[in-house]
Coordinates of C-alpha atoms and ligand atoms in Angstrom, one line a residue:
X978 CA -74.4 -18.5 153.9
X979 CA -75.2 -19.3 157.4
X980 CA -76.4 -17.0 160.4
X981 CA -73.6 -18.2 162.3
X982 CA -70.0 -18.7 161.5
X983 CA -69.6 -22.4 162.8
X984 CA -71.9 -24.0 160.1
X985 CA -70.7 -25.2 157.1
X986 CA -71.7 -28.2 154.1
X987 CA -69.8 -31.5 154.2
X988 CA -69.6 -33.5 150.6
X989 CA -72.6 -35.5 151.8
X990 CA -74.2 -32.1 151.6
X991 CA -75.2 -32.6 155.1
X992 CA -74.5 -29.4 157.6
X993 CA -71.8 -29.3 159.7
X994 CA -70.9 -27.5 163.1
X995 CA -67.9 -27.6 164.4
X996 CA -66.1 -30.7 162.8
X997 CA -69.2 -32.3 163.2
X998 CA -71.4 -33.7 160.6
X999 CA -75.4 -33.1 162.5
X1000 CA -77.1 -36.0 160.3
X1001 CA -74.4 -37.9 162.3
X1002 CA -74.8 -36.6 165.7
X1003 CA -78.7 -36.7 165.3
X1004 CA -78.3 -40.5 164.1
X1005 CA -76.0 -41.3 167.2
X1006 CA -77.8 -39.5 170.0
X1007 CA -81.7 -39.1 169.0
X1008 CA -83.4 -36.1 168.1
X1009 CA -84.3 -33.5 169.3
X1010 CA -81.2 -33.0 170.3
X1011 CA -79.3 -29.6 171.4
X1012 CA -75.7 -29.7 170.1
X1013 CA -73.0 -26.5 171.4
X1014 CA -69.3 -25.9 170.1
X1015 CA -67.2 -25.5 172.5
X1016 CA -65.0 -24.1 170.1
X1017 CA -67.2 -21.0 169.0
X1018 CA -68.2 -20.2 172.8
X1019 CA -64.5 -20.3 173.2
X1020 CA -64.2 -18.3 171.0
X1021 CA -66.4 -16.0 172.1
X1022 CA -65.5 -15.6 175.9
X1023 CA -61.7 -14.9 174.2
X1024 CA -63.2 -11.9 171.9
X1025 CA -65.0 -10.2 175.3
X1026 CA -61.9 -10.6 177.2
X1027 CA -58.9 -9.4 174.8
X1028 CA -61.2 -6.4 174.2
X1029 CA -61.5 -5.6 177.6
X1030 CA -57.6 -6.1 177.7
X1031 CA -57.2 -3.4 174.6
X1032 CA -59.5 -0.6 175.8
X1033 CA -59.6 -1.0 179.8
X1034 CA -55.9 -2.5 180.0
X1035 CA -56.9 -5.7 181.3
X1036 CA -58.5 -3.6 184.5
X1037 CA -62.2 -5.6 184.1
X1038 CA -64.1 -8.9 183.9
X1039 CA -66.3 -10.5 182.1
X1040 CA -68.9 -12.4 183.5
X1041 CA -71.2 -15.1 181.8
X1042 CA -74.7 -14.4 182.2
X1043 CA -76.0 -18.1 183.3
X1044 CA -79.8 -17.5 182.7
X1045 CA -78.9 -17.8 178.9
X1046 CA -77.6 -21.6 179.2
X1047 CA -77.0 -22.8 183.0
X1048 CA -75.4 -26.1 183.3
X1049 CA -72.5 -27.5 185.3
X1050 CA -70.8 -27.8 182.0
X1051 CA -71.0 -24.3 181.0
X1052 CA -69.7 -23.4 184.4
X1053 CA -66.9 -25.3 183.9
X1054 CA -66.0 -24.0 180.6
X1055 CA -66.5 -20.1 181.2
X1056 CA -64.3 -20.7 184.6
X1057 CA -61.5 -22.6 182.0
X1058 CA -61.8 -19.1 179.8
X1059 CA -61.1 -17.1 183.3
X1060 CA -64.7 -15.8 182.9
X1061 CA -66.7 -15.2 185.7
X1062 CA -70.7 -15.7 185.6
X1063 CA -73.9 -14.0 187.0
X1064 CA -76.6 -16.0 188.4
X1065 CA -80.1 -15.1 189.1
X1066 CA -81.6 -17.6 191.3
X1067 CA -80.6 -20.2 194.1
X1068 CA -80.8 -22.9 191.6
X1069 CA -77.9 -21.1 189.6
X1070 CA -75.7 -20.4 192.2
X1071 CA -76.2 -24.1 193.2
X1072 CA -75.3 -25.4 189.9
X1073 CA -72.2 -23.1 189.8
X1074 CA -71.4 -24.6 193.5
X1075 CA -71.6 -28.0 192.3
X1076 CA -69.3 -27.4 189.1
X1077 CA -66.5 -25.9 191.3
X1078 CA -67.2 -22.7 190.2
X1079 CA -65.0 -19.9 192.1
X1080 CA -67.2 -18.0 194.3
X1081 CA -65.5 -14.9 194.5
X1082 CA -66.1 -14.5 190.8
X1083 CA -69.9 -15.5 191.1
X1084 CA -72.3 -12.0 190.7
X1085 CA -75.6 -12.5 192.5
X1086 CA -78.8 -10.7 190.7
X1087 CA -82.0 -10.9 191.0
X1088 CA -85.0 -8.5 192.3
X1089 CA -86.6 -10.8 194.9
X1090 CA -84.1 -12.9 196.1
X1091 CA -85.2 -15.0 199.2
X1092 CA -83.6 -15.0 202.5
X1093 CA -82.6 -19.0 202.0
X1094 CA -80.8 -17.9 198.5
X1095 CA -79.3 -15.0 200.2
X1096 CA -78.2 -17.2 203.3
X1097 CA -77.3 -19.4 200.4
X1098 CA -74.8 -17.0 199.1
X1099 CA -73.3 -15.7 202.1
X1100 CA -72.2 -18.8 203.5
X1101 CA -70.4 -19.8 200.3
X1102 CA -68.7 -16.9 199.6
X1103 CA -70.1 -15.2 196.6
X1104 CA -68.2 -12.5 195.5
X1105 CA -70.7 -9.6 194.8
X1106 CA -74.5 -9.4 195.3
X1107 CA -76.5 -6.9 193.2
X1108 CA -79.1 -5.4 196.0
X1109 CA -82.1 -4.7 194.3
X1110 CA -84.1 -2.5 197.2
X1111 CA -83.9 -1.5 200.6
X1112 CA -85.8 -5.0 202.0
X1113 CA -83.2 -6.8 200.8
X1114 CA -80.8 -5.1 201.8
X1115 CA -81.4 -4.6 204.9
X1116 CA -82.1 -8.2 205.6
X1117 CA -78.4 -9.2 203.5
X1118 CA -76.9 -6.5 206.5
X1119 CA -78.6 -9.1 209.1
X1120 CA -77.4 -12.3 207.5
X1121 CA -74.2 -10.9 206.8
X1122 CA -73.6 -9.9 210.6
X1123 CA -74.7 -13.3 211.7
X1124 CA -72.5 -14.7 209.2
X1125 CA -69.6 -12.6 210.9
X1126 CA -68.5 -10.9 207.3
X1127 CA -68.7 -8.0 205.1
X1128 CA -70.6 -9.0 202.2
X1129 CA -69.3 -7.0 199.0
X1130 CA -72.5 -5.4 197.2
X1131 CA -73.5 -3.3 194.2
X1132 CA -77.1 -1.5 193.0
X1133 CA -78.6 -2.2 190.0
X1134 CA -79.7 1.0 188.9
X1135 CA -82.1 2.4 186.4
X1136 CA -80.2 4.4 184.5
X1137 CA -83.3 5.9 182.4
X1138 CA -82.2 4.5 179.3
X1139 CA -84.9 2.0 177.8
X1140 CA -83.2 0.1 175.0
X1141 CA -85.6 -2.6 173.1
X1142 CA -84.9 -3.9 169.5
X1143 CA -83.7 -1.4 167.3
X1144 CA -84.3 2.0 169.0
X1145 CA -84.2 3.3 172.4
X1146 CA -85.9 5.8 174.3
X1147 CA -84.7 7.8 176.9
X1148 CA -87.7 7.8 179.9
X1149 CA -89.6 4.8 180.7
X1150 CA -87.6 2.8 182.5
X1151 CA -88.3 4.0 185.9
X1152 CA -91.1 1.7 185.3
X1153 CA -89.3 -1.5 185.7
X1154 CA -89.4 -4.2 188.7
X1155 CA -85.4 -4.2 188.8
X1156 CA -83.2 -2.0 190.5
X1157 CA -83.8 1.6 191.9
X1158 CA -84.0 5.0 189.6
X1159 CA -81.9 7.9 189.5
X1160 CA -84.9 10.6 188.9
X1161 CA -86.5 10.2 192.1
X1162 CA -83.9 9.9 194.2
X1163 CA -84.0 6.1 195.5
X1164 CA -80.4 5.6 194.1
X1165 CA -79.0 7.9 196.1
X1166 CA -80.7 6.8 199.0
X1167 CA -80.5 2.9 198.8
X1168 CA -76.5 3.6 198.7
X1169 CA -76.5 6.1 201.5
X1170 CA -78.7 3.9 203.8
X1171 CA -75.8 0.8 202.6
X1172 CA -72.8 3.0 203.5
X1173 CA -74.3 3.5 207.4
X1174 CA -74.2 -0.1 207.6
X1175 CA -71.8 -2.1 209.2
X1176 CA -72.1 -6.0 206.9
X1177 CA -71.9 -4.8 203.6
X1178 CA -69.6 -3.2 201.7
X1179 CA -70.8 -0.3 198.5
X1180 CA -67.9 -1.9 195.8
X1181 CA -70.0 -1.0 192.5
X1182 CA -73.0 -0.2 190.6
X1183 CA -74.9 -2.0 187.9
X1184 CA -77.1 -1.2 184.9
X1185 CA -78.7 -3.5 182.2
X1186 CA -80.4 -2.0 180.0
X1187 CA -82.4 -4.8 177.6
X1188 CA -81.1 -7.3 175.4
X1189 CA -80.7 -8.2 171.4
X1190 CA -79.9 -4.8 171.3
X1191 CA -78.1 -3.4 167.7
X1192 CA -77.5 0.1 168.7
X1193 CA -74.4 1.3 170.5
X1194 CA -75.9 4.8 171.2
X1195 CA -78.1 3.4 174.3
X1196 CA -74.5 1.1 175.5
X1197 CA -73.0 4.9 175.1
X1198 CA -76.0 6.4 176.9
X1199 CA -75.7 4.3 179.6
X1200 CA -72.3 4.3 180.4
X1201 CA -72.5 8.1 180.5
X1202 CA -75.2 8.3 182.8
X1203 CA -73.7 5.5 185.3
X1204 CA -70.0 7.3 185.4
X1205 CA -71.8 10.7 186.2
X1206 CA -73.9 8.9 188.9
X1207 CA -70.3 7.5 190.6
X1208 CA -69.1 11.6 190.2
X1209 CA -72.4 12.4 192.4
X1210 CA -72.1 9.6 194.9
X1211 CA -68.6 11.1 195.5
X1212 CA -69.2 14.4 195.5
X1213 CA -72.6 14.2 197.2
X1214 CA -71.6 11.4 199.9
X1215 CA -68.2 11.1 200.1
X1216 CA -68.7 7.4 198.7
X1217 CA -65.8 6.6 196.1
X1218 CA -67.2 3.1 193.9
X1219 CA -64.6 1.5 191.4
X1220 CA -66.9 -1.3 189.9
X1221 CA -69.1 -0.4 187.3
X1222 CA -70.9 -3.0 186.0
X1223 CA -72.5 -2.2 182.4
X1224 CA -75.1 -5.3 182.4
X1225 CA -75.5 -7.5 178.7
X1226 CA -77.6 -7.3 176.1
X1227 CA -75.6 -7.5 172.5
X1228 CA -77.6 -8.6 169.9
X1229 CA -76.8 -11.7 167.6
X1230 CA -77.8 -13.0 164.3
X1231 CA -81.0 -15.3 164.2
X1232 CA -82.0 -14.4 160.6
X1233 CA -80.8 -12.3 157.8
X1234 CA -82.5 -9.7 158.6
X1235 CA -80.4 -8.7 162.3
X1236 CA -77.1 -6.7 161.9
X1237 CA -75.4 -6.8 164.7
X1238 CA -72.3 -4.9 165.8
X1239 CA -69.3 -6.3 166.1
X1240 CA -68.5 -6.4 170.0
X1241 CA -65.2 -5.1 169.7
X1242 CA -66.2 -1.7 168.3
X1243 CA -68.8 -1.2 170.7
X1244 CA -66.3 -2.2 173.7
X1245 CA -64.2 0.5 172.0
X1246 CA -67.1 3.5 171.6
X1247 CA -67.9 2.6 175.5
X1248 CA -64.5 3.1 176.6
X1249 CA -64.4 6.3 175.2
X1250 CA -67.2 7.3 176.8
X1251 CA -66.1 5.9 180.4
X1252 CA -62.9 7.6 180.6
X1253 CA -64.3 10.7 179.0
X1254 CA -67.4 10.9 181.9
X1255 CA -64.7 9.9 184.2
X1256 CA -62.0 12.4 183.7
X1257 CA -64.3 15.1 183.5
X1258 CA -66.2 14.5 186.7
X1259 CA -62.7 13.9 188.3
X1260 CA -62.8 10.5 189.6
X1261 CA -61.1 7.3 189.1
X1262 CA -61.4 4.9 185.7
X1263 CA -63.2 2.5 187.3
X1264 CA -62.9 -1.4 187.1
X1265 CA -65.4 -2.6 184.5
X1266 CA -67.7 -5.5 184.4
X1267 CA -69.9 -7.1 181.1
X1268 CA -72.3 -9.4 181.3
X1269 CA -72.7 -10.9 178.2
X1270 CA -75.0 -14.1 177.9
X1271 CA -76.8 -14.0 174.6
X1272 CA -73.8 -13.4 172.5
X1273 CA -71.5 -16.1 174.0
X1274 CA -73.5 -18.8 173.4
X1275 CA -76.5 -18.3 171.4
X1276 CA -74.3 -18.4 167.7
X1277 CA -72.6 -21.8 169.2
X1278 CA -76.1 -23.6 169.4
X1279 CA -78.5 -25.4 166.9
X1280 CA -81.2 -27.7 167.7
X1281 CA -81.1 -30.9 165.4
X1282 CA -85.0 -32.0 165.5
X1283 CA -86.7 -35.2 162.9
X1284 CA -89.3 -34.3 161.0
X1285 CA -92.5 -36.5 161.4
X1286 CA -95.7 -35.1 159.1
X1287 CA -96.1 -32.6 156.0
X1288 CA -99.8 -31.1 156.1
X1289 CA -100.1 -29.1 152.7
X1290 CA -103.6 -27.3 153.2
X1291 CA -104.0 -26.4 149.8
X1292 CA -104.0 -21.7 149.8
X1293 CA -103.6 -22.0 153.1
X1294 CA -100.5 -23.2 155.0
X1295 CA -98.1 -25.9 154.9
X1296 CA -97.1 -27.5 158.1
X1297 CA -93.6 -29.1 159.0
X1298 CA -94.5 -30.6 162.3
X1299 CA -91.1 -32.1 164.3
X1300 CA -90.7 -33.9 167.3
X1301 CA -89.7 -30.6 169.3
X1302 CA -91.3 -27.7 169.8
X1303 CA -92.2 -24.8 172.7
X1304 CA -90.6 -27.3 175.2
X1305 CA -87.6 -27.3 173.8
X1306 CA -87.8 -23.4 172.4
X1307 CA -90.3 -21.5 174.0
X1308 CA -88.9 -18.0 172.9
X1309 CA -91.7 -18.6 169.5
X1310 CA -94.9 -18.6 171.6
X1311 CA -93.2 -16.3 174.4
X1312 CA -92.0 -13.2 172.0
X1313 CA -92.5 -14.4 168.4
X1314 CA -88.8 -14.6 167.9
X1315 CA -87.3 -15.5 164.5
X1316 CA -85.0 -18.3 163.8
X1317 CA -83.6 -19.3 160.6
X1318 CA -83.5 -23.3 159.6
X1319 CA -82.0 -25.9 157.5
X1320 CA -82.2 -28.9 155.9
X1321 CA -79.5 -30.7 157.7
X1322 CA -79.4 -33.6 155.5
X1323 CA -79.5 -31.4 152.4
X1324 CA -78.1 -28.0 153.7
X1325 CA -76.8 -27.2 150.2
X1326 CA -80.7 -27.1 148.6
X1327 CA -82.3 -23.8 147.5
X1328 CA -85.5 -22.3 148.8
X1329 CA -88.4 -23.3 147.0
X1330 CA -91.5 -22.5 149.2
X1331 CA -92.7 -21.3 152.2
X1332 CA -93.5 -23.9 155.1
X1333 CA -94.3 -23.4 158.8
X1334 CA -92.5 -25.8 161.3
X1335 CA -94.5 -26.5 163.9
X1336 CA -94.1 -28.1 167.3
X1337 CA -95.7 -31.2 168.8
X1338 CA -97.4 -29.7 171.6
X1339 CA -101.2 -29.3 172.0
X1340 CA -100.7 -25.6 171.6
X1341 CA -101.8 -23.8 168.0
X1342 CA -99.1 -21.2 168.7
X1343 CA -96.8 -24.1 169.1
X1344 CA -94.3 -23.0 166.1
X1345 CA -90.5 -22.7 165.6
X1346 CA -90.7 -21.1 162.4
X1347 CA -93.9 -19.1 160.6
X1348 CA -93.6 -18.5 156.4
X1349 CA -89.9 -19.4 156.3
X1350 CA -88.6 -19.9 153.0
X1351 CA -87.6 -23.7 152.9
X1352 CA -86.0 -26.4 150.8
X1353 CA -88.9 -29.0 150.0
X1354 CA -89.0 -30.8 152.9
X1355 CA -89.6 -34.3 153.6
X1356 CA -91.2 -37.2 156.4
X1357 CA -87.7 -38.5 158.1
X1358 CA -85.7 -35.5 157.1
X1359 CA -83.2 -33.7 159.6
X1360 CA -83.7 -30.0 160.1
X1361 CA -81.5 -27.9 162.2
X1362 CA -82.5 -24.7 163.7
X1363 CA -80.2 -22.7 164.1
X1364 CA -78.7 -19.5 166.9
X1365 CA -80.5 -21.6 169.6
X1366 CA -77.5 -21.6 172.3
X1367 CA -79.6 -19.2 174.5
X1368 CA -82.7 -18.9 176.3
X1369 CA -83.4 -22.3 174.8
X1370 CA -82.5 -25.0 176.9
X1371 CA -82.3 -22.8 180.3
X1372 CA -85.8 -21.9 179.2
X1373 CA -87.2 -25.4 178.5
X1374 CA -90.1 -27.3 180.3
X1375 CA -91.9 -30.4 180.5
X1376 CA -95.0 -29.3 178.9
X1377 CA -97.2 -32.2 177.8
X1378 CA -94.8 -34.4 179.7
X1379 CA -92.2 -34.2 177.1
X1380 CA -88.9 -34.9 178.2
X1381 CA -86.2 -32.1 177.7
X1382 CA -83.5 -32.6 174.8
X1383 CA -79.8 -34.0 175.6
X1384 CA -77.3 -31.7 175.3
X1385 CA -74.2 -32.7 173.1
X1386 CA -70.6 -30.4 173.1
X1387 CA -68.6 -30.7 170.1
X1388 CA -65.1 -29.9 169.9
X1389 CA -62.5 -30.2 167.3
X1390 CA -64.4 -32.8 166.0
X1391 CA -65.2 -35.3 168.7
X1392 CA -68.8 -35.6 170.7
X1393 CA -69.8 -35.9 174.1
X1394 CA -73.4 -35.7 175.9
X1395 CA -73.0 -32.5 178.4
X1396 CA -76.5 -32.9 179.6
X1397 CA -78.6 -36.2 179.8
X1398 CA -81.5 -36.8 178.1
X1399 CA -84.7 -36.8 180.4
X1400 CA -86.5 -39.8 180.7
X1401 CA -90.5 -40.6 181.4
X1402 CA -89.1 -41.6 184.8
X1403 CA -87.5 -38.4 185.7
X1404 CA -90.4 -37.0 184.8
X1405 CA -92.7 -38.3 187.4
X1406 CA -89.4 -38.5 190.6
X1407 CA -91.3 -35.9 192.3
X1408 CA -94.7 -36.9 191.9
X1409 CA -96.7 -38.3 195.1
Ligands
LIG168 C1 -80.2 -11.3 181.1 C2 -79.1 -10.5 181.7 C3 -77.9 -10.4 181.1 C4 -77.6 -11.1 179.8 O1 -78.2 -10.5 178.7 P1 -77.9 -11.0 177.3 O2 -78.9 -10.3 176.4 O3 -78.1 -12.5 177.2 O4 -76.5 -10.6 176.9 C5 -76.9 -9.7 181.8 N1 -77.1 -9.1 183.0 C6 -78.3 -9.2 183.6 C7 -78.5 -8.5 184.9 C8 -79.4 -9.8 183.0 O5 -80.6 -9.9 183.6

């Protein structure tokens, strides 16, 4: 009935995630209000890894992709589930410092990294960094050798396999700011220049090809590509790399409408295809690496926000403004993204029109959901919206001076605030 498997209707006809009634948890902690079960990401990092365990025998890792929801809790909990993450900025790998987070298991992207974040990450240890081009890595070769160590690296590499939405294409992606391309040679080169040098250490290669992606033919695709490119490295210079890192991008549910495949299969089609690629080109299976951000935690999320104002302009629209918005969910205004919603504090009510839900921000394209078929709605209700454990809180802002949302974890029933709401004072600490 839901998009996502954690949501269910108490006897108070209120929705539930988790154990946890949301007309509650809205009531006890204010609204809006981002609320994440533990449980389901759980869950989730347990799916990635006992596939990798069936159909690479336990010879890979799965790393969280941070960017999707980067906290010190989160941190904390993928390290509990043996995960490891990728970060993709200073600011990540400092929060990931902060929570305790091993650093050999830490994954380093990015495709201008600074010198201060790559000092950063040298001189705590960070297991892998994923050298984007020949600036930086030359310069990670000269922090590295004043640092005294060999700093473990892998390429991102365009593997010429565009993925987007529903289809994929198969040229294009040269033109992308990440990573180096295989058709005009810069692969090969950025890894020959690397294996001359005397502070890093060639230990893999990376591709990511998009993300909210339903297909498994461009997952295929890709891995294909990237196994042959190890068999040239080897053959061509000699270079043998056992990491191959096949990037995210799994799509989820946000609305009827998305149909994504279950991970497990696609694990399984991909495996095929990397020991396949791999036998026939004669080298080793290598170790394998996912990146997965989207689908861990994006199903585990809803936002809880209070509605404030019903505007019925008679053939026109009707508005549902709440006290959220694009600071809290920018992915409306940024990509038009769909979401599905409910009443929280009458999930069990039918459709019966088509509102809009706007934000409260002094932006017209301020929405969280356009023509969505809703439940009459009225001033004080609860709605939820729902999928919003990605890109939602790592991507909010401050816009109109709006505070950003608390974060509350529920587990097995009980609460607990993971991330403070802001308050006007943090919002002017840094101003003069
Ligand atoms: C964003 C990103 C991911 C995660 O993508 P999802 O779509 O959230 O699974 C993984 N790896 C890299 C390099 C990324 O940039």
């Amino acid at each position: 009935m839901f998009v996502s498997e954690n949501l269910s209707v108490n006897e108070k006809n209120h929705l539930v995630i988790g154990k946890n009634d949301t007309v509650e948890l809205a009531r006890e902690y204010g609204t809006p209000l981002y609320v994440l079960d533990e449980d389901l990401i759980r869950k989730n990092c347990r799916l990635y890894k006992d596939a990798m365990d069936k159909y690479y025998g336990g010879n890979g890792l799965i790393l969280f992709a941070n960017k999707a929801f980067c906290s010190k809790y989160t941190c904390r909990l993928v390290n509990e589930e043996d995960l490891g993450i990728d970060v993709v900025s200073g600011g990540e790998l400092y929060t990931a410092i902060k929570a305790d987070f091993p650093m050999d298991k830490v994954y380093f992207h990015g495709n201008n990294k600074t010198v201060d974040e790559l000092k950063l990450a040298v001189s705590h240890g960070v297991g892998h960094i994923i050298v984007d081009n020949i600036y930086e890595l030359e310069s990670l070769n000269e922090i590295a050798k004043d640092a005294g160590i060999v700093q473990n690296i892998m390429f991102r590499i365009k593997p010429g396999v565009d993925a987007h939405t529903h289809s994929f294409i198969q040229t294009g992606q040269i033109d992308s700011k990440f990573g180096v391309a295989l058709e005009n040679g810069e692969a090969y080169e950025i890894i020959e220049a690397a294996g001359k040098m005397s502070n890093v250490k060639v230990d893999g290669v990376h591709c990511h090809i998009g993300s909210q992606i339903f297909d498994i033919a461009p997952f295929e695709k890709a891995a294909e590509v990237m196994v042959n490119f190890m068999g040239d490295i080897k053959d061509k210079l000699g270079i043998e790399i056992d990491k191959l890192n096949l990037g995210g991008g799994y799509g989820i549910m946000y609305t009827e409408k998305d149909d994504p495949v279950p991970y497990d299969e696609y694990i399984k089609k991909v495996s095929e295809v990397v020991k396949n690629t791999a036998q026939s080109r004669g080298i080793k299976i290598p170790m394998i690496l996912m990146e997965p951000g989207r689908s861990i935690v994006a199903p585990a999320g809803i936002t809880l926000y209070t509605v404030g104002g019903v505007k019925d302009i008679k053939g026109i629209r009707k508005y549902v403004s709440v006290d959220g918005g694009m600071g809290d969910n920018p992915r409306y205004i940024m990509y038009e993204s769909e979401y599905s919603a409910v009443v929280a504090n009458n999930a069990g009510a039918s459709a019966v029109e088509k509102v809009t839900i706007a934000g409260k921000c002094c932006e017209s394209g301020d929405i969280l959901l356009k023509d969505a078929l809703m439940p009459e709605i009225k001033v004080g209700d609860t709605l939820a919206v729902l999928a919003t454990g990605a890109y939602n809180y790592s991507m909010a802002s401050n816009y109109n001076r709006i505070p950003r949302p608390a974060v509350v974890a529920v587990s097995n029933g009980e609460a607990k605030v993971v991330v403070k709401r802001e308050t006007y004072e943090d919002l002017i600490r840094n101003d003069v």
